[in-house]
Short mmCIF file of C-alpha atoms in Angstrom, two decimals:
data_model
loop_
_atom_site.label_atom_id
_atom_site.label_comp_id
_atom_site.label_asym_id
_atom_site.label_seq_id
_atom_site.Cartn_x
_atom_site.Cartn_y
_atom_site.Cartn_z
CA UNK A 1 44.79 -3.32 24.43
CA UNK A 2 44.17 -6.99 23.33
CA UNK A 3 43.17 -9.80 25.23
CA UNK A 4 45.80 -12.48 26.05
CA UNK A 5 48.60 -9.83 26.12
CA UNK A 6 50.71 -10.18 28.91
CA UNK A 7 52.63 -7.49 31.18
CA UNK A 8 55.51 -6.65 33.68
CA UNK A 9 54.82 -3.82 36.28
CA UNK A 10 57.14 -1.58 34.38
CA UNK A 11 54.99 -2.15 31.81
CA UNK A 12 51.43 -1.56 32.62
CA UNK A 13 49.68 -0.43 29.55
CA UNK A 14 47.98 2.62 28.51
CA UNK A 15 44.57 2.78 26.40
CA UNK A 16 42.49 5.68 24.58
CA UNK A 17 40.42 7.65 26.50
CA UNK A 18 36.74 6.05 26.24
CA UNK A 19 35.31 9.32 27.45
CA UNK A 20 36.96 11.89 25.67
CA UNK A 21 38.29 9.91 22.63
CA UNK A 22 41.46 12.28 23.61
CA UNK A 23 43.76 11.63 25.62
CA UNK A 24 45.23 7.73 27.26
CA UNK A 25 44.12 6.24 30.28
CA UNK A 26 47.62 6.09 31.68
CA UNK A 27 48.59 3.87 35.13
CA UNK A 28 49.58 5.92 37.96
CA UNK A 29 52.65 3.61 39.26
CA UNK A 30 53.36 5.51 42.57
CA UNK A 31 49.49 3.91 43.26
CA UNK A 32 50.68 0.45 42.14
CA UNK A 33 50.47 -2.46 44.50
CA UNK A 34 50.78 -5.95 44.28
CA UNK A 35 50.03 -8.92 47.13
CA UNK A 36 50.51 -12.38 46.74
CA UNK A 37 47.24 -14.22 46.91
CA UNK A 38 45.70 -16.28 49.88
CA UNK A 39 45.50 -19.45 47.57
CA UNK A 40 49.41 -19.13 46.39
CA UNK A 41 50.22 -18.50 50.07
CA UNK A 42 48.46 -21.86 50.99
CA UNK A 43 49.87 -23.37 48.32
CA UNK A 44 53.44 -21.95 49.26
CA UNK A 45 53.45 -23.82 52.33
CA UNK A 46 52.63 -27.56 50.75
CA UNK A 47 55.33 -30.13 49.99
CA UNK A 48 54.69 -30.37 46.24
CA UNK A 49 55.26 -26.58 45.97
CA UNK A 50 55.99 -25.17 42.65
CA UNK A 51 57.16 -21.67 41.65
CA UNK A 52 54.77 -21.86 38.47
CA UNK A 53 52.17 -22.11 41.54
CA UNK A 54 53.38 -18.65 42.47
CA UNK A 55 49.95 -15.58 41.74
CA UNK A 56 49.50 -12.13 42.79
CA UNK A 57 47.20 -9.53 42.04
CA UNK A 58 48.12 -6.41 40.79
CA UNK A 59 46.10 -2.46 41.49
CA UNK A 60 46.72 0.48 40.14
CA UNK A 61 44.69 3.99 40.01
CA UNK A 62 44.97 5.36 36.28
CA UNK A 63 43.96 8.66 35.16
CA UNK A 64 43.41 10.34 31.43
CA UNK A 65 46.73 12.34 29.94
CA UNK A 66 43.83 15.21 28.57
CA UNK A 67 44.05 18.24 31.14
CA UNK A 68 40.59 18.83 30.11
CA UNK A 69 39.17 15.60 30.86
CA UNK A 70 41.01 14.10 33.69
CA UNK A 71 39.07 10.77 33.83
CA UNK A 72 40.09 8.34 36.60
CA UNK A 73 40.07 5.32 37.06
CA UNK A 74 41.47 1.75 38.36
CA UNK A 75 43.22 -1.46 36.77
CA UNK A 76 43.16 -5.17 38.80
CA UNK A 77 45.57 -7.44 36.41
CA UNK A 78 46.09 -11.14 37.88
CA UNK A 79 49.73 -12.34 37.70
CA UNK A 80 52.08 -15.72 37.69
CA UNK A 81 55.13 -16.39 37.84
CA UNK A 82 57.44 -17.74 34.64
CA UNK A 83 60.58 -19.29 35.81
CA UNK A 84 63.29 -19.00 33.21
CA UNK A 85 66.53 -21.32 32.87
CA UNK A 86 68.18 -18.19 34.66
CA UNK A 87 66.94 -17.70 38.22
CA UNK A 88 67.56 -13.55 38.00
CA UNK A 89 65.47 -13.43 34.98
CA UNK A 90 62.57 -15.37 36.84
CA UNK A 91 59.55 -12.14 36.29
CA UNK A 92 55.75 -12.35 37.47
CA UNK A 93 53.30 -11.73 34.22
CA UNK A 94 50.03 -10.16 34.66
CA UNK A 95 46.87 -9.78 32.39
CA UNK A 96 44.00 -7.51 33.25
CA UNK A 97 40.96 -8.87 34.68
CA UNK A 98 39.40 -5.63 35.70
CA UNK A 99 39.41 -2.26 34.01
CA UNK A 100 37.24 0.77 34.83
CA UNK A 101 36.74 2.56 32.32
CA UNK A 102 37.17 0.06 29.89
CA UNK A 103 38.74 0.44 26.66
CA UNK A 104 36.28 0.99 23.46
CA UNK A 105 37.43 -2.15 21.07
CA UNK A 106 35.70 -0.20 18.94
CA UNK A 107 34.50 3.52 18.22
CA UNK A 108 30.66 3.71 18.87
CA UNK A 109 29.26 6.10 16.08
CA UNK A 110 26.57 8.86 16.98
CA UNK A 111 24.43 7.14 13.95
CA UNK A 112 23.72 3.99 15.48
CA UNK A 113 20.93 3.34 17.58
CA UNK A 114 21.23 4.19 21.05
CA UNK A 115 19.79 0.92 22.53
CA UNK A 116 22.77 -0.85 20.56
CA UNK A 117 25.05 1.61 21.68
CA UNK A 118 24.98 1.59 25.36
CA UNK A 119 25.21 -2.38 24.91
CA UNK A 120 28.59 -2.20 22.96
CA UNK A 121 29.94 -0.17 26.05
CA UNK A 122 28.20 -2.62 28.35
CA UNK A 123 30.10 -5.65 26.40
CA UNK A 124 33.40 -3.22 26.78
CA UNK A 125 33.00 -3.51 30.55
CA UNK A 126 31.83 -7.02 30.84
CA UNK A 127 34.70 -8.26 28.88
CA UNK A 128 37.21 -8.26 31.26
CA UNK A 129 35.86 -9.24 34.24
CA UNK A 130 33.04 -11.97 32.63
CA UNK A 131 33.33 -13.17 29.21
CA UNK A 132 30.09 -14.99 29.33
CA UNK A 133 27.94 -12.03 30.34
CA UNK A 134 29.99 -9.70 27.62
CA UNK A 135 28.78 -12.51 24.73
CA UNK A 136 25.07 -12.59 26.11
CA UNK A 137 25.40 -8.30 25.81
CA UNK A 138 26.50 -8.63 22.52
CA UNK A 139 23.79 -10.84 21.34
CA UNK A 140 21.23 -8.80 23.03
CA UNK A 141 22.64 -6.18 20.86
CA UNK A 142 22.13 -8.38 17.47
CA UNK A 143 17.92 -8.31 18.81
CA UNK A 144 17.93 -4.19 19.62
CA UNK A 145 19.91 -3.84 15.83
CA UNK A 146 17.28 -5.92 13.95
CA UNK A 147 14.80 -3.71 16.09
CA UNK A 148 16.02 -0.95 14.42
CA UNK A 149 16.23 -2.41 11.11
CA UNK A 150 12.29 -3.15 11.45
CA UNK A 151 12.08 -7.24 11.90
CA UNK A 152 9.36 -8.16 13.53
CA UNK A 153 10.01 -9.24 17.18
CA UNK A 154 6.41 -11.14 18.07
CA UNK A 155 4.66 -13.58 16.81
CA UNK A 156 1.45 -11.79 15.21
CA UNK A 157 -2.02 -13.49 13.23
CA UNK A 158 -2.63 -11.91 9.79
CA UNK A 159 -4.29 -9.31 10.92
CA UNK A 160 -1.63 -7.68 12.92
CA UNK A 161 -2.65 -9.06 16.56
CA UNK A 162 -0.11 -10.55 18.54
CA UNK A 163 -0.25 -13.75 19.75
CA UNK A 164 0.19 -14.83 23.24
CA UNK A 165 1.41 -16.99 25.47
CA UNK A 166 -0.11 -19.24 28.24
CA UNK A 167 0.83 -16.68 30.47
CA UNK A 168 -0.39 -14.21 28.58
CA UNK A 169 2.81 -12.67 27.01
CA UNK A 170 3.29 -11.99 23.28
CA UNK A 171 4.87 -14.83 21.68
CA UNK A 172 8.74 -13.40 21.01
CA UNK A 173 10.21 -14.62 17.29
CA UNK A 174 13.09 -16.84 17.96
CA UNK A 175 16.71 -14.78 17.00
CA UNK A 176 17.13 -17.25 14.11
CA UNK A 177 13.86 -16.63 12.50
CA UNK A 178 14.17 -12.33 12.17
CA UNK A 179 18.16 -13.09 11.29
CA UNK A 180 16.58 -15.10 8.49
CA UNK A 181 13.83 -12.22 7.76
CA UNK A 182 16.69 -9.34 8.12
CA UNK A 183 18.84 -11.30 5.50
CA UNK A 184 16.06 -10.90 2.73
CA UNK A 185 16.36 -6.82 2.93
CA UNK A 186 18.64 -6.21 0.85
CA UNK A 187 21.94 -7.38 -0.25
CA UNK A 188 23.95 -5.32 3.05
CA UNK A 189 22.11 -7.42 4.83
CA UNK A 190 22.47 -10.70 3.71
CA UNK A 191 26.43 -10.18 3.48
CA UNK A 192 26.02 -9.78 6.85
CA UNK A 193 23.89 -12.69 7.96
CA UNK A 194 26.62 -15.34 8.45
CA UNK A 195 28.50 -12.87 10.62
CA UNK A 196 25.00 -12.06 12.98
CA UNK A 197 24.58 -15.68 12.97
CA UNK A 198 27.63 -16.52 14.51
CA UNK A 199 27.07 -14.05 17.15
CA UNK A 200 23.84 -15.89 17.52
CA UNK A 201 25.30 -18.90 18.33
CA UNK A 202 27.96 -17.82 20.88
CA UNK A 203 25.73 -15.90 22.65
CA UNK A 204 23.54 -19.21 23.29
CA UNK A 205 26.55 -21.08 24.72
CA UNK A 206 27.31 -17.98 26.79
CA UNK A 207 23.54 -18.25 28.38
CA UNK A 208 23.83 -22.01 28.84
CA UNK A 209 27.41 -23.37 29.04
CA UNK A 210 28.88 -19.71 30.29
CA UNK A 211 31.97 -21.47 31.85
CA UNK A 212 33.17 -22.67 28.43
CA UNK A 213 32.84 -19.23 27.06
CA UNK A 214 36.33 -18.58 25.07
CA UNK A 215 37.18 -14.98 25.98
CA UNK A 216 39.04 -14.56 22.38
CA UNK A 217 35.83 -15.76 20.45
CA UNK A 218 34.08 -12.97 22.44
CA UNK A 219 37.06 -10.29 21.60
CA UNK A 220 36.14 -11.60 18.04
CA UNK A 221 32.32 -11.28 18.17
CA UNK A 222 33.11 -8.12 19.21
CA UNK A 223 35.33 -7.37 16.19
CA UNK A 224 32.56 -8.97 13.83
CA UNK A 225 30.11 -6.73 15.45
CA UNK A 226 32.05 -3.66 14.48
CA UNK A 227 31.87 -4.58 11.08
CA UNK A 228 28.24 -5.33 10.69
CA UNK A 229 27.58 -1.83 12.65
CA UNK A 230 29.73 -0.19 10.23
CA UNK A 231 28.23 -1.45 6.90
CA UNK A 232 24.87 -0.90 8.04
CA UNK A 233 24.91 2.12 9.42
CA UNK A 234 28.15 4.15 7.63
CA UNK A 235 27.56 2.24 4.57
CA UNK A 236 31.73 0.90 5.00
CA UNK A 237 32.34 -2.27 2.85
CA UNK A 238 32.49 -5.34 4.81
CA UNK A 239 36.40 -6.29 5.01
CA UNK A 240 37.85 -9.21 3.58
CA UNK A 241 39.28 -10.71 6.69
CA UNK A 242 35.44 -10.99 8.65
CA UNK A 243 35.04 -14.30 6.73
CA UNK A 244 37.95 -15.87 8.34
CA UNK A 245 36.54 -13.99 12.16
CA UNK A 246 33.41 -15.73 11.59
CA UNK A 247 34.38 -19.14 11.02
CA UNK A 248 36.85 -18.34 14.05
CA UNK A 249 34.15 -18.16 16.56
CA UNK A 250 31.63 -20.86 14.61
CA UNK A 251 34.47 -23.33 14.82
CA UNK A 252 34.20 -23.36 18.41
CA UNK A 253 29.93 -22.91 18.44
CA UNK A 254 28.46 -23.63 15.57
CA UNK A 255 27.26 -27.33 15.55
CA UNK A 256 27.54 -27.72 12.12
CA UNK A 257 30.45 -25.96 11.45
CA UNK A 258 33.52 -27.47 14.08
CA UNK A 259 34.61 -30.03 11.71
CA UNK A 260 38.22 -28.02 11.08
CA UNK A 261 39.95 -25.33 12.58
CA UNK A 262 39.61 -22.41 9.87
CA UNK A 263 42.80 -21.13 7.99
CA UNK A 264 43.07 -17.05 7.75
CA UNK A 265 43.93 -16.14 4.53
#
């Protein structure tokens, strides 16, 4: 299941299994119901009515196809209305907006660490229901991976003390500073600097200008994410196609970098 992807309610889709990895988290349809929301009612009863005005939200209970797992669940997908040129083949579209459980985007591996871990499935969950928050989760879990990978996190004096702040705090090293540290460790790591980076930067717009948050730069993030976690930690080779990802989600939040909109090779 992709973001963007658009749905009848014949055709409510299925997903893996995020608990057991098994079987699909399948819709129950005799559960499905759909109402017409208060705003397109309001709307409905204006003069300058259009049909395109026309929303309803969908809900359905879904449970997992593994007799040995039975997960449950529930789906909320928001819908409008497409007018054809054909009045019968006028159908209501609908997009999800809130799944529990959420689909993996991608397989969480036992090796890596378990603070990154449980915020990958925290960035599943946030995705569809707040972009915003999903791209701050992911960022956090660029800081817990260079954690794990050993770069320093406070500011310390040669001799190892930490120094603090007004208020008494240790002084925290700013993300861009350890991403520039982690690059140095080796030659993994610095192929995987630009793509950190970029996470770096949409997970600053997502803290300050979280309305603006593009929820297909996040899916991307995501997708970049994967790859870094993969390299690092299952030793994978880096695939061709993260370059063009990267410059994907720096075209939209990298300051230096929006002059063009990048071509995928």
């Amino acid at each position: 299941m992709k973001p963007g992807f658009l749905y009848t309610r014949q055709d409510i889709p299925s997903y893996q299994c995020p608990r057991c990895s098994i079987g699909q988290i399948e819709p129950d349809m005799q559960s499905l119901r759909t109402r017409q929301t208060g705003e397109s009612v309001s709307l409905g009863k204006q003069e300058y009515w259009e049909e395109s005005f026309h929303r309803e939200l969908l809900t359905v209970n879904t449970k997992c196809s593994n007799e040995n797992c039975k997960e449950v669940g529930t789906m909320v997908m928001h819908g409008e209305l497409h007018p054809q040129n054909d009045e019968a083949d006028e159908c209501v579209y609908f997009t999800p907006v809130y799944i529990n459980p959420a689909p993996a985007v991608f397989k969480v591996e036992k090796s890596y660490p378990n603070d990154v871990s449980m915020l990958c499935r925290s960035a599943f969950h946030l995705f569809w229901v707040d972009p915003a928050a999903c791209g701050n989760k992911i960022r956090a879990a660029v800081e817990r991976l260079l954690d794990d990978q050993g770069i320093e996190k406070t500011i310390t004096d040669r001799a190892g003390t930490p120094q603090l702040s007004k208020k008494g705090y240790p002084q925290p090293v700013s993300l861009n500073k350890r991403l520039k540290a982690f690059k140095t460790k080796g030659k993994v790591q610095s192929q995987c600097f630009d793509a950190l980076d970029s996470i770096r930067w949409l997970g600053n717009s997502s803290s300050h200008v979280s309305l603006d948050t593009d929820k297909y730069s996040v899916f991307k993030s995501l997708v970049i994410l994967k790859s870094v976690l993969e390299a690092i930690y299952l030793g994978r080779k880096i695939p061709d196609s993260m370059d063009y990802e990267v410059a994907r989600v720096n075209v939209l939040y990298h300051p230096d970098k929006q002059r063009s909109w990048p071509k995928k090779i």
